XYZ file of C-alpha atoms in Angstrom:
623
model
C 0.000 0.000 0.000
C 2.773 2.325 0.457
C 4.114 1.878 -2.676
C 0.999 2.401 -4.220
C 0.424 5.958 -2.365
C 3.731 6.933 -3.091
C 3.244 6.177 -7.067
C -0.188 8.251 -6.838
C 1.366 11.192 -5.022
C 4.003 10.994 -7.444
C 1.158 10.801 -10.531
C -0.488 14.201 -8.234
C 2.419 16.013 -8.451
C 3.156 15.432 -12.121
C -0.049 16.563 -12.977
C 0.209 19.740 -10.818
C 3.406 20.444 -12.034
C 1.998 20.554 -15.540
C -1.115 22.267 -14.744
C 1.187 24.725 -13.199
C 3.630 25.275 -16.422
C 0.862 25.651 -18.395
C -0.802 28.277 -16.546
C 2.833 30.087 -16.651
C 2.876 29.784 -20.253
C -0.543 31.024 -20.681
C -0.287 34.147 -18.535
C 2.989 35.157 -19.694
C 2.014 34.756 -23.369
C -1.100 37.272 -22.303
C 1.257 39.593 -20.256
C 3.070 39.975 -23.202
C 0.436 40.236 -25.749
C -1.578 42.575 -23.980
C 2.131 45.095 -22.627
C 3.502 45.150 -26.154
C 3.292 48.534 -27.777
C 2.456 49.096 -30.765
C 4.881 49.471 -33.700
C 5.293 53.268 -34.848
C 4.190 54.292 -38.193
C 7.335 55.995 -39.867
C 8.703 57.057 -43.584
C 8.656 53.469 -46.028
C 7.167 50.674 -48.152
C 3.500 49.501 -46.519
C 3.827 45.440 -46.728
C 0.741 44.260 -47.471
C 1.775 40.374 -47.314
C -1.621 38.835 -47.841
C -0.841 35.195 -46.377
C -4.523 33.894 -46.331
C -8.063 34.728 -47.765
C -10.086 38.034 -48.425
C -13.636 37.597 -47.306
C -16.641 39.734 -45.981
C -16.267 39.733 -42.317
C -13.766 37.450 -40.765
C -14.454 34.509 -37.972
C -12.678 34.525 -34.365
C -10.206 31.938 -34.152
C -9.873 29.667 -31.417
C -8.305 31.306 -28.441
C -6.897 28.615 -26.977
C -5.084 27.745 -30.349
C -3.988 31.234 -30.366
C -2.266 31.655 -27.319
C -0.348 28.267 -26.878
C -0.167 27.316 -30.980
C -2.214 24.180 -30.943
C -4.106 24.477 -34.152
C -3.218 26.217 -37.715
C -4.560 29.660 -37.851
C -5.772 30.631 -41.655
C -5.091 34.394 -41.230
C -8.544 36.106 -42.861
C -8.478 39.376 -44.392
C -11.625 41.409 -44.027
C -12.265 43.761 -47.093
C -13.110 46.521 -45.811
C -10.059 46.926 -43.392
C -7.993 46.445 -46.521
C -10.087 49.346 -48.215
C -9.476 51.619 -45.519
C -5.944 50.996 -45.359
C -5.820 51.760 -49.199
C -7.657 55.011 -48.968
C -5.183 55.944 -45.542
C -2.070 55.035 -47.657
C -2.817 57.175 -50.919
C -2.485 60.570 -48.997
C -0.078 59.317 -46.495
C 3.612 61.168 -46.877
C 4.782 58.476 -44.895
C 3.971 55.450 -47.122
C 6.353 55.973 -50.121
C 5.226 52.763 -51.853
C 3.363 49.544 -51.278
C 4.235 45.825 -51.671
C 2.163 43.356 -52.382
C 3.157 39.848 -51.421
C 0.573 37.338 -52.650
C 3.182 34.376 -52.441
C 0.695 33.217 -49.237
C -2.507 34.686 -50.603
C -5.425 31.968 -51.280
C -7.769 33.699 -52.840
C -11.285 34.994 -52.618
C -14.801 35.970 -54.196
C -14.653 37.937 -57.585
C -16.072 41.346 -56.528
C -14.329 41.412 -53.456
C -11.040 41.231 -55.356
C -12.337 43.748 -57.944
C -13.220 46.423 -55.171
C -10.080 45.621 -53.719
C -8.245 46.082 -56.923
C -10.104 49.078 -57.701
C -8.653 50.429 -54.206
C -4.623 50.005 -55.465
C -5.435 51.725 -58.584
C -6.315 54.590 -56.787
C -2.945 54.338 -54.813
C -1.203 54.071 -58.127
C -2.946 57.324 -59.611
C -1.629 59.170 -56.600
C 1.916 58.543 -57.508
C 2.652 55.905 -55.369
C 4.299 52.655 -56.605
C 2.461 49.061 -55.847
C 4.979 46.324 -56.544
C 3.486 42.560 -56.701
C 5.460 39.485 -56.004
C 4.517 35.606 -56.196
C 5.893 32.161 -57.180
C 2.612 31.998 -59.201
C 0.217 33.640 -60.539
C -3.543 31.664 -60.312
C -6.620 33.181 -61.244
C -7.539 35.529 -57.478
C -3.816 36.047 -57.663
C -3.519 37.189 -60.972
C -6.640 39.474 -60.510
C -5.594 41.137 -57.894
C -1.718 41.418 -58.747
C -3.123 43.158 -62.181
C -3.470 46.894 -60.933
C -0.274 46.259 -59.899
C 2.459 48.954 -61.031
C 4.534 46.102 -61.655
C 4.773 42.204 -61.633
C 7.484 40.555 -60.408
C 7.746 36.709 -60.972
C 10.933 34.432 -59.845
C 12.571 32.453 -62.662
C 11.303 29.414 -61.337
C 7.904 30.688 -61.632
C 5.050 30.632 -63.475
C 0.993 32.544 -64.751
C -1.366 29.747 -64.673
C -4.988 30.939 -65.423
C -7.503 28.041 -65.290
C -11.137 29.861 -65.018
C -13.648 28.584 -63.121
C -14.236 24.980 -63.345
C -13.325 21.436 -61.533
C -15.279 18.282 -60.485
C -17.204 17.728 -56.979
C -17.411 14.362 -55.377
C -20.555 12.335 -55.527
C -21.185 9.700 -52.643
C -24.105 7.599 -54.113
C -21.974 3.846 -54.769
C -19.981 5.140 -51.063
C -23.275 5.173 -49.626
C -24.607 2.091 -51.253
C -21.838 0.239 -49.770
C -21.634 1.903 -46.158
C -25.456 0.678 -46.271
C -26.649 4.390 -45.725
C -29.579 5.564 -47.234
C -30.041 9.670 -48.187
C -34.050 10.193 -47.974
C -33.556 13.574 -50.033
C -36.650 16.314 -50.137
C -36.480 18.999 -52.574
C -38.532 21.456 -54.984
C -36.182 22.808 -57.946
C -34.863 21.103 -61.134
C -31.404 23.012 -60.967
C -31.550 22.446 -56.818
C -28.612 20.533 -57.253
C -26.844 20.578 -53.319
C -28.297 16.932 -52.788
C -26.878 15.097 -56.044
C -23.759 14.015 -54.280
C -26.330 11.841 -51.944
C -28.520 10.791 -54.723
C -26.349 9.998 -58.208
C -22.756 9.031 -59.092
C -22.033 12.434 -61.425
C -23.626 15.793 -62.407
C -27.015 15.629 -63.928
C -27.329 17.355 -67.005
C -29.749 20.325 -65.354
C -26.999 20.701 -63.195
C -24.062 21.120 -65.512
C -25.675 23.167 -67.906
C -26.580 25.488 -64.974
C -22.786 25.353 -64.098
C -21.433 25.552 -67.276
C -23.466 29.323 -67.810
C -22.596 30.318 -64.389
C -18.398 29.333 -65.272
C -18.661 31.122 -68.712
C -20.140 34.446 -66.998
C -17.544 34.421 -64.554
C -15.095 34.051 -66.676
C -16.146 36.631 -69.225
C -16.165 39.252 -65.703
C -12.916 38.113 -64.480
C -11.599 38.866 -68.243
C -12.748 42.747 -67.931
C -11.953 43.165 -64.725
C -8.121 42.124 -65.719
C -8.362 44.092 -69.038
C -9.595 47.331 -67.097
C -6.403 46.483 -64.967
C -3.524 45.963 -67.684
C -4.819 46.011 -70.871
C -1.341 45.278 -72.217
C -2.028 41.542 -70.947
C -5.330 41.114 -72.529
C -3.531 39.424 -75.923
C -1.511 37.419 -74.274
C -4.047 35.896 -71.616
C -6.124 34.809 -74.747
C -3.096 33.036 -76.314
C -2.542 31.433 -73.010
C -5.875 30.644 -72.347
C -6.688 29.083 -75.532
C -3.103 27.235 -76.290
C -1.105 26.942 -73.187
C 1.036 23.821 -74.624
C 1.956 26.236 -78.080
C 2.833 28.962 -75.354
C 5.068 27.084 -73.047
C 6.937 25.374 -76.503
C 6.969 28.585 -77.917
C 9.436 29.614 -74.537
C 11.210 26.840 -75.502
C 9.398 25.457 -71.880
C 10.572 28.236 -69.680
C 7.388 29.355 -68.028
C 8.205 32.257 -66.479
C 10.144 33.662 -69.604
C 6.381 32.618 -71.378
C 4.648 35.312 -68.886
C 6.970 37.505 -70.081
C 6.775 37.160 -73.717
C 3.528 37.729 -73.305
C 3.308 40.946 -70.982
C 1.439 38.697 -68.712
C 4.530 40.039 -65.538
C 7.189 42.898 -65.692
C 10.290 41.652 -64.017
C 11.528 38.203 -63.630
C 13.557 38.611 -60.540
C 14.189 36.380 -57.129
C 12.849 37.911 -53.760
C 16.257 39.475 -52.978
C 15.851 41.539 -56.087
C 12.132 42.276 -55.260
C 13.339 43.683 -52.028
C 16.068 45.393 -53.179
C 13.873 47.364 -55.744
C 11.702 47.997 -52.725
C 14.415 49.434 -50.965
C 14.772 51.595 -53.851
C 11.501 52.982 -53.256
C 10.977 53.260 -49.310
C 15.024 53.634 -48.494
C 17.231 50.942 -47.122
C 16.939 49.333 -43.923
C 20.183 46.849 -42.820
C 18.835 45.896 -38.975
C 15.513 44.537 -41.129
C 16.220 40.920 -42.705
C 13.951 42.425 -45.677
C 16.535 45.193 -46.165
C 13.873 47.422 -46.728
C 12.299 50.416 -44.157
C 8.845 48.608 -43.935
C 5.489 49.334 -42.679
C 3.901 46.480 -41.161
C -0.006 45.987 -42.099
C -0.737 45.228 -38.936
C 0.467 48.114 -37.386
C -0.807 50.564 -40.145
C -4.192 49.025 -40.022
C -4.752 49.819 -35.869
C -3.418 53.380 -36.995
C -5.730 53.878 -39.962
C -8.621 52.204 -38.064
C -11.215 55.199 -36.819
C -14.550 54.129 -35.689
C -17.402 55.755 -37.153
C -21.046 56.898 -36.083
C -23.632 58.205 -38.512
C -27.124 58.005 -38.938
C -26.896 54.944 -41.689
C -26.701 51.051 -40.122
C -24.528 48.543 -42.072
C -25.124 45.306 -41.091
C -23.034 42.525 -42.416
C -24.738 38.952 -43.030
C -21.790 36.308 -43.789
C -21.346 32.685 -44.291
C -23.248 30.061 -43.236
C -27.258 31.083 -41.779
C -27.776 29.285 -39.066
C -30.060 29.289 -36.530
C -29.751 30.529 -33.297
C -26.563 32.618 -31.949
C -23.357 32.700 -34.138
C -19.830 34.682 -33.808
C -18.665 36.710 -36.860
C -18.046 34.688 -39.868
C -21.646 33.014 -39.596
C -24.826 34.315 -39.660
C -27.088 33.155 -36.255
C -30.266 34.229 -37.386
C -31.195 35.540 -33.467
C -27.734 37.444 -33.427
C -28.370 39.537 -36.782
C -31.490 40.139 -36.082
C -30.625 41.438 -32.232
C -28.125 43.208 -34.086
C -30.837 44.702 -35.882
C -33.201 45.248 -33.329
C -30.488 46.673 -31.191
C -28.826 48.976 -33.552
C -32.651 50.748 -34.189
C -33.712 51.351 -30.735
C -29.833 52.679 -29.791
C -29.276 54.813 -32.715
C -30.366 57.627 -34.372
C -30.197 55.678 -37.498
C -32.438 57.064 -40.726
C -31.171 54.284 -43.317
C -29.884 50.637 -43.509
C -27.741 48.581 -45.777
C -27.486 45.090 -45.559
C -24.259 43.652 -46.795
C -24.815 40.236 -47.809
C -22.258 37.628 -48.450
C -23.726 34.100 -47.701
C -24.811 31.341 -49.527
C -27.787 30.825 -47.313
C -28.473 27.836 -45.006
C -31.686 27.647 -42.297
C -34.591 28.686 -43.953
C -36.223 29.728 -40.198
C -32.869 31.938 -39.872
C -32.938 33.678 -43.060
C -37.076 34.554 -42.355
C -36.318 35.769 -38.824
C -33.570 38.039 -40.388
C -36.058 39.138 -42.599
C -38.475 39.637 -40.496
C -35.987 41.999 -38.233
C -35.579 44.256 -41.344
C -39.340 44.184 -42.449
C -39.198 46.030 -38.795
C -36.914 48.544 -39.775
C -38.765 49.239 -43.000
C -42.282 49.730 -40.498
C -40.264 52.628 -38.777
C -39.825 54.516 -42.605
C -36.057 53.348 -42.738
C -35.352 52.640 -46.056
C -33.170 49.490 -46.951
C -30.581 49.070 -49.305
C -29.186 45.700 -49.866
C -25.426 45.365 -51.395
C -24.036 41.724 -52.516
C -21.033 40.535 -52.562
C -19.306 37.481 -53.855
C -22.178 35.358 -52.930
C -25.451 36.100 -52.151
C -27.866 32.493 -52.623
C -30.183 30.722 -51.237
C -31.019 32.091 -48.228
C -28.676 34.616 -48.839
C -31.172 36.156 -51.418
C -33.749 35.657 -49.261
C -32.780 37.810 -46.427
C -32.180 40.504 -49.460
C -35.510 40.551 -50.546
C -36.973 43.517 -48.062
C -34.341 46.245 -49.916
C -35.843 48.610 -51.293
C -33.024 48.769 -54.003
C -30.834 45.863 -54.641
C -26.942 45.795 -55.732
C -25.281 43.532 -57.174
C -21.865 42.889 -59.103
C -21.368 41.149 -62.364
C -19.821 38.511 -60.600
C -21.602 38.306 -57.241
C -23.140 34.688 -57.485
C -26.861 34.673 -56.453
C -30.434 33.497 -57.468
C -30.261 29.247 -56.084
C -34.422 30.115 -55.022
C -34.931 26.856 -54.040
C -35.250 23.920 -51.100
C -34.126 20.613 -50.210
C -33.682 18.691 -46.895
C -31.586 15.707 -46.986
C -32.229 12.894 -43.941
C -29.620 9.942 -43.351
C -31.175 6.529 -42.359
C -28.919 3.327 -41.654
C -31.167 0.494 -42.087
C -29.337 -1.155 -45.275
C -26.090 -0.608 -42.473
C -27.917 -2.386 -39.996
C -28.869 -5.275 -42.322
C -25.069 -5.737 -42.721
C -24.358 -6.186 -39.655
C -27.017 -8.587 -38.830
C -28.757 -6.061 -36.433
C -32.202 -5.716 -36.838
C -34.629 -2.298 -35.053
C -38.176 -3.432 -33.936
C -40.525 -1.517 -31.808
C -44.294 -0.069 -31.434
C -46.466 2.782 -32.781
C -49.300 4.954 -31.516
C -49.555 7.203 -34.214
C -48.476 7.198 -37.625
C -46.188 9.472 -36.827
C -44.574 7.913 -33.704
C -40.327 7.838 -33.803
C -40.511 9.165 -36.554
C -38.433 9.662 -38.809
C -36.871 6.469 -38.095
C -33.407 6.651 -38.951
C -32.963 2.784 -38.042
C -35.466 1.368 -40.619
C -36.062 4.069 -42.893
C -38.702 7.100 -42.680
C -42.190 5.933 -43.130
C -44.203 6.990 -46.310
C -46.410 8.990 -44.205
C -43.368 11.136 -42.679
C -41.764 11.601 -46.270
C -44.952 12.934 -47.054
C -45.110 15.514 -44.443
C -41.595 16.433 -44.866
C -41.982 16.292 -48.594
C -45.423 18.795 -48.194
C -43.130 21.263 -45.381
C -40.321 21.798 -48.200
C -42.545 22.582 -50.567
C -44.244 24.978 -48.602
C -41.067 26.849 -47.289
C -40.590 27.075 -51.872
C -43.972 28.784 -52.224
C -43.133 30.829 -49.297
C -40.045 31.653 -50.707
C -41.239 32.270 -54.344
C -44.304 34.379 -52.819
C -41.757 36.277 -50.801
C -39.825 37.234 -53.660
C -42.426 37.923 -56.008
C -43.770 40.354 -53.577
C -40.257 41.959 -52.922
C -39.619 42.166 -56.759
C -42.923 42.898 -58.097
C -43.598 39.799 -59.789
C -46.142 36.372 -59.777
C -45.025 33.814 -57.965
C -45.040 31.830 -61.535
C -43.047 34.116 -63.071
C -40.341 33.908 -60.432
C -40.680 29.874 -60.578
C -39.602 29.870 -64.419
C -36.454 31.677 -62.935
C -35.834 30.245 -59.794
C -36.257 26.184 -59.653
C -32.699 26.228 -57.573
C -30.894 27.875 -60.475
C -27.993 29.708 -59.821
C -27.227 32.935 -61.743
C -24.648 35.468 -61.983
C -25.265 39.191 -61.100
C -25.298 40.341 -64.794
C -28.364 37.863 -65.618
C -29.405 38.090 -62.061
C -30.046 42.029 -63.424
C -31.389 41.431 -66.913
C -34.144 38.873 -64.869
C -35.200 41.403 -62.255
C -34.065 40.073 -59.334
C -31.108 42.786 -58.520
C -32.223 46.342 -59.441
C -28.301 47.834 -60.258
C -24.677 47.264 -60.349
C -22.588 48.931 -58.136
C -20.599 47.553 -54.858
C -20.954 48.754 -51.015
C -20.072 52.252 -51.478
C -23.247 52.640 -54.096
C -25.277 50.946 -51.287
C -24.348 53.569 -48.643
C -24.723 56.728 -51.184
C -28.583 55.151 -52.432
C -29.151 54.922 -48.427
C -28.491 58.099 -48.112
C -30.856 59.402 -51.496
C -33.512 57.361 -50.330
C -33.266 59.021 -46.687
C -33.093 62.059 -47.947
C -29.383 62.823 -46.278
C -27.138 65.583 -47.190
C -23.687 64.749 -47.931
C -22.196 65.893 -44.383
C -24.390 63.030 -42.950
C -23.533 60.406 -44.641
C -21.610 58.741 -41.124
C -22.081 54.992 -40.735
C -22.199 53.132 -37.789
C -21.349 49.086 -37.889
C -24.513 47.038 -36.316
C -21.856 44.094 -34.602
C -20.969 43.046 -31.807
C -18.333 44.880 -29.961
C -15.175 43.505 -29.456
C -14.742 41.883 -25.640
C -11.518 41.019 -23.914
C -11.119 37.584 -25.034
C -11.481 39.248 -28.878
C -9.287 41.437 -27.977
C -6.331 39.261 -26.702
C -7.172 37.110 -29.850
C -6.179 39.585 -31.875
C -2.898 40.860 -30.114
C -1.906 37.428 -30.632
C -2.765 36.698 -33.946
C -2.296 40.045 -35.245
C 1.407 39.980 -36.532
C 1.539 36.345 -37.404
C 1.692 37.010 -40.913
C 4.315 39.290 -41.214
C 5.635 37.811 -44.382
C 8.337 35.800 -42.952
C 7.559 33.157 -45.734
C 5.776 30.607 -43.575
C 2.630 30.690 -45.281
C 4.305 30.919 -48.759
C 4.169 27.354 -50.628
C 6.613 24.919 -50.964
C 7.002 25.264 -54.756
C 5.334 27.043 -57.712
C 2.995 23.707 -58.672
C 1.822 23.419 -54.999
C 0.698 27.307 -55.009
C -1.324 26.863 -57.901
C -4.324 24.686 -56.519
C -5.980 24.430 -52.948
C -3.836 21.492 -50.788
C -5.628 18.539 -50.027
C -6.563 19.146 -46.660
C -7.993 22.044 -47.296
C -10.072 20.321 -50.526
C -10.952 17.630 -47.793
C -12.009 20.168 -45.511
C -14.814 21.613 -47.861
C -16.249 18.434 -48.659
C -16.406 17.460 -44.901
C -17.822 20.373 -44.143
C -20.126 20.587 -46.446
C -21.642 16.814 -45.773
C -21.183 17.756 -41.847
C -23.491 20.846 -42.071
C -25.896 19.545 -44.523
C -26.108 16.147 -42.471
C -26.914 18.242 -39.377
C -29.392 19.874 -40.435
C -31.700 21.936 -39.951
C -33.885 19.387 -42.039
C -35.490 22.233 -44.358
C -32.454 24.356 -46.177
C -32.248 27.320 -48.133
C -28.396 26.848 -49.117
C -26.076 27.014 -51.869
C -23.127 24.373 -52.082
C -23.303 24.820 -55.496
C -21.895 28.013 -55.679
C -18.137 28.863 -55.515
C -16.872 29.457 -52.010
C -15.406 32.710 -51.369
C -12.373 31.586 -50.234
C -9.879 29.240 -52.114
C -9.041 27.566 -48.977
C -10.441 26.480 -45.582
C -9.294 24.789 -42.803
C -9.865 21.419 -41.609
C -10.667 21.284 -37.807
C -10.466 18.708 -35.206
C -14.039 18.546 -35.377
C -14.209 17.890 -38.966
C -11.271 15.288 -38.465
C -12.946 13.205 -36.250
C -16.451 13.385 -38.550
C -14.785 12.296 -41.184
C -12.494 9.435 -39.098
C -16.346 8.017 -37.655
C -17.491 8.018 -41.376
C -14.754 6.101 -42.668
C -14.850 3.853 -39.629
């Protein structure tokens, strides 16, 4: 026994000595974060090293992962901090140049990186130099690195445009053989989120849907580049159209090809990158960059000025869901607080709703709506401005703006339902287990996942998503002055882009979120002096504020996000690939039963990160 109490005092002590060095480590990394200082803004080149993705509004990452380096942080990129660091940096003595380092950068929705683009034009008409660097050039890359001043590309690198286009993965013969059966509930021919449960490939509905969709976004990204550098337009088509007679024709040197074809300006190596940015910003020999920079971090806190006016922006991105949701997602009761809050607090004589989801709970997108069909009550006008994406449920929450915008690009339309419910009884049969039991109703344990949904509950599930569809079509006939059978001939689940999306009726004009905020203002009769906005979101506690003094400088272009060669930048990595389908099966396996949601559309970000939660999903699947 002695022995045994001195082994479990030793076991005790282990444990709190660990407990112990952890909480060191924890409060020391938060005594630092919190005491450091931030760096001073002085004469040189901003570096805007984008290692990650540009989307709407960008999610908290996990704190704990943050402080002691457990997990891979995907640094996000929220537009409109990057616009107002633009618009500080064009009249700012101090910034002699700008550098923009998209070795790291994965992408994100078309309009986002045309507004953005648009933004570094502006810096370059103000006499400023923007200088763009990466081992290769994909399609978000090359779109953004266009309004460049100039393009630098290592000798070992390489343009590779491939437009939209790709193959999903379709789980019918998996399921067959795991023994799982997808009971799938749906109104819309092009409504094609469920065919990876229900067929082995793309129905032909489907693809031709995709195919127009591909072709239009294609045909925008090709103006948007040719408003850029016009100089490139020739040789894009040559490379487009040949890329074998292209690469020959270099006698296989791609990078040379890129140059041949005024695709880049400068083949050069990083050192010579950064030596030509010294040129620009002055010389700095304590930096390992050798160049005086400004770090984006640091300029972004200094150009950051909260504003108040009298019109609301509220942002609605990613996933709806229902319930309560941190930024990133859309919880149907937290925009709608939002909402609710941001009226009875606030002067506020306008809204715009910035919308950049591709839907999800149909109950979450209605109470949204409902929240601004309040606003509207109290004479606010609404103005609604889409983004990259804005399906599904994401057009349904649009449908109370009194004027719609919408980019040529901005993916929306998808008016349609489905609910998708997983039952294991062919599984069970495999395994020689059989599920018996009683009934008092017809309806009683239902649905049964064990044995299969009865005919009586796919009939009432059947009857409730075809309701939420005439609900949906009725909604948005009303909101765009329609029948509900002429919106049917162009809804059915279809997809569109934004410049059919106008010629059908269901956006009202183009123009991105600075449009929005100036039609606000018409439509509330504003002068321009009051023209302030003030942000409907949640304020920023301690915890969110710690997250970000840890996570703020972590992409400081020290190369660690940069790939490991030019082939491996020029397509998502396989975990992140894996970690869209698993998501995607994860949330549309969850539920809610009845969706308004897009997976058909394009994500807005190239990558995405697979997390422990979608590891272990997707190790019980297998299993």
């Amino acid at each position: 026994m002695r022995f045994v109490r001195a082994v479990w005092k030793l076991l005790v002590g282990i444990k709190d000595g660990l407990v112990l060095i952890a909480m060191l480590m924890f409060f020391g990394v938060l005594y630092a974060a919190l005491s450091a200082r931030p760096d001073p803004i002085s004469d040189g080149v901003l570096a805007m090293d984008l290692d990650g993705v540009l989307v709407e509004q960008a999610a908290r990452p996990d704190p704990f992962a943050a402080a002691l380096g457990g997990g891979s942080i995907m640094r996000e990129f929220e537009l409109r901090d990057l616009v107002a660091v633009l618009d500080e940096a064009k009249s700012d003595d101090r910034v002699k140049a700008v550098a923009l380092d998209l070795d790291g950068f994965l992408g994100g929705g078309q309009p986002a990186l045309s507004a953005l683009g648009e933004k570094i034009r502006e810096v370059k008409a103000a006499g400023k130099p923007v200088i763009a660097y990466a081992t290769g050039y994909t399609d978000d890359r090359y779109q953004l690195a266009a309004n460049a001043s100039e393009i630098w590309l290592p000798s070992m690198g390489l343009v590779a445009v491939a437009g939209p286009g790709g193959n999903n993965l379709y789980f019918k013969g998996l399921l067959d053989k795991l023994g799982v059966t997808a009971n799938i509930y749906r109104v819309g021919t092009y409504k094609s989120a469920v065919e990876p449960f229900m067929r082995n490939d793309m129905s032909p509905e489907a693809k031709e849907n995709a195919q127009a969709l591909g072709d239009a976004l294609l045909e925008t990204w090709r103006e948007d580049v040719a408003r850029a550098r016009p100089q490139a337009t020739p040789g894009l088509g040559r490379m487009m159209s040949d890329p074998v007679a292209v690469v020959q024709a270099a006698r296989g040197d791609l990078a040379q090809a890129a140059l041949q074809l005024k695709l880049v300006d400068k083949i050069g190596e990083r050192r010579a990158f950064e030596a030509r940015l010294a040129e620009l910003g002055g010389t700095d020999e304590d930096s390992a960059h050798g160049y005086k920079r400004i770090k984006l971090a640091a300029y972004e806190r200094a150009a950051a000025s909260p504003e108040t006016g009298p019109i609301g922006v509220v942002t609605i991105a990613g996933e709806i869901v229902d319930g309560k949701a941190g930024p990133g997602s859309a919880g149907g009761e937290t925009i709608a607080r939002l909402i609710e809050k941001g009226l009875a607090e606030h002067p506020l004589k306008a809204l715009v709703v910035r919308v950049d989801s591709p839907g999800g709970s149909a109950m979450a997108s209605e109470r949204i709506r409902q929240a601004l069909l309040a606003a509207k009550e109290k004479k606010i006008p609404v103005v609604v401005s889409m983004g990259s994406v804005a399906a599904s449920g994401g057009y349904w929450v649009a449908t109370p703006g009194d004027f719609v915008f919408a980019e040529p690009s901005t993916v929306t339309g998808s008016i349609g339902v489905f609910g998708v419910l997983p039952s294991f009884e062919g599984a069970l049969a495999k395994l020689g287990v059989g599920a018996d039991g009683i009934k008092t109703t017809p309806l009683s344990g239902e649905p049964d996942l064990l044995n299969g949904p009865s005919p009586q509950v796919n009939a009432v599930i059947q009857a409730g998503v075809e309701q939420v569809y005439a609900k949906f079509l009725g909604i948005v006939a009303e909101a765009r002055r329609k029948s509900p059978a002429e919106i049917d001939r162009i809804a059915q689940g279809r997809v569109w882009d934004g410049g059919s999306a106008r010629q059908l009726g269901l956006v009202d004009g183009f123009g991105g979120l600075d449009d929005a905020v100036a039609k606000a203002a018409e439509l509330a009769k504003l002068a321009e002096d009051e023209r302030g906005l003030t942000y409907l979101e949640k304020e920023d506690g301690f915890a969110d504020t710690l997250i970000a003094a840890l996570t703020g400088d972590s992409s400081a272009g020290d190369g660690s996000g940069a790939p490991t060669d030019t082939f491996a930048s020029l397509s998502a990595t396989p975990e992140a690939m894996l970690a869209r389908i698993v998501g995607d099966l994860r949330s549309i396996l969850r539920g809610p039963t009845i969706q308004a949601r897009c997976l058909e559309c394009p994500p807005a970000a190239a990558a995405a990160r697979l997390t422990r939660d979608d590891r272990s999903w997707l190790e019980r699947l297998l299993s």
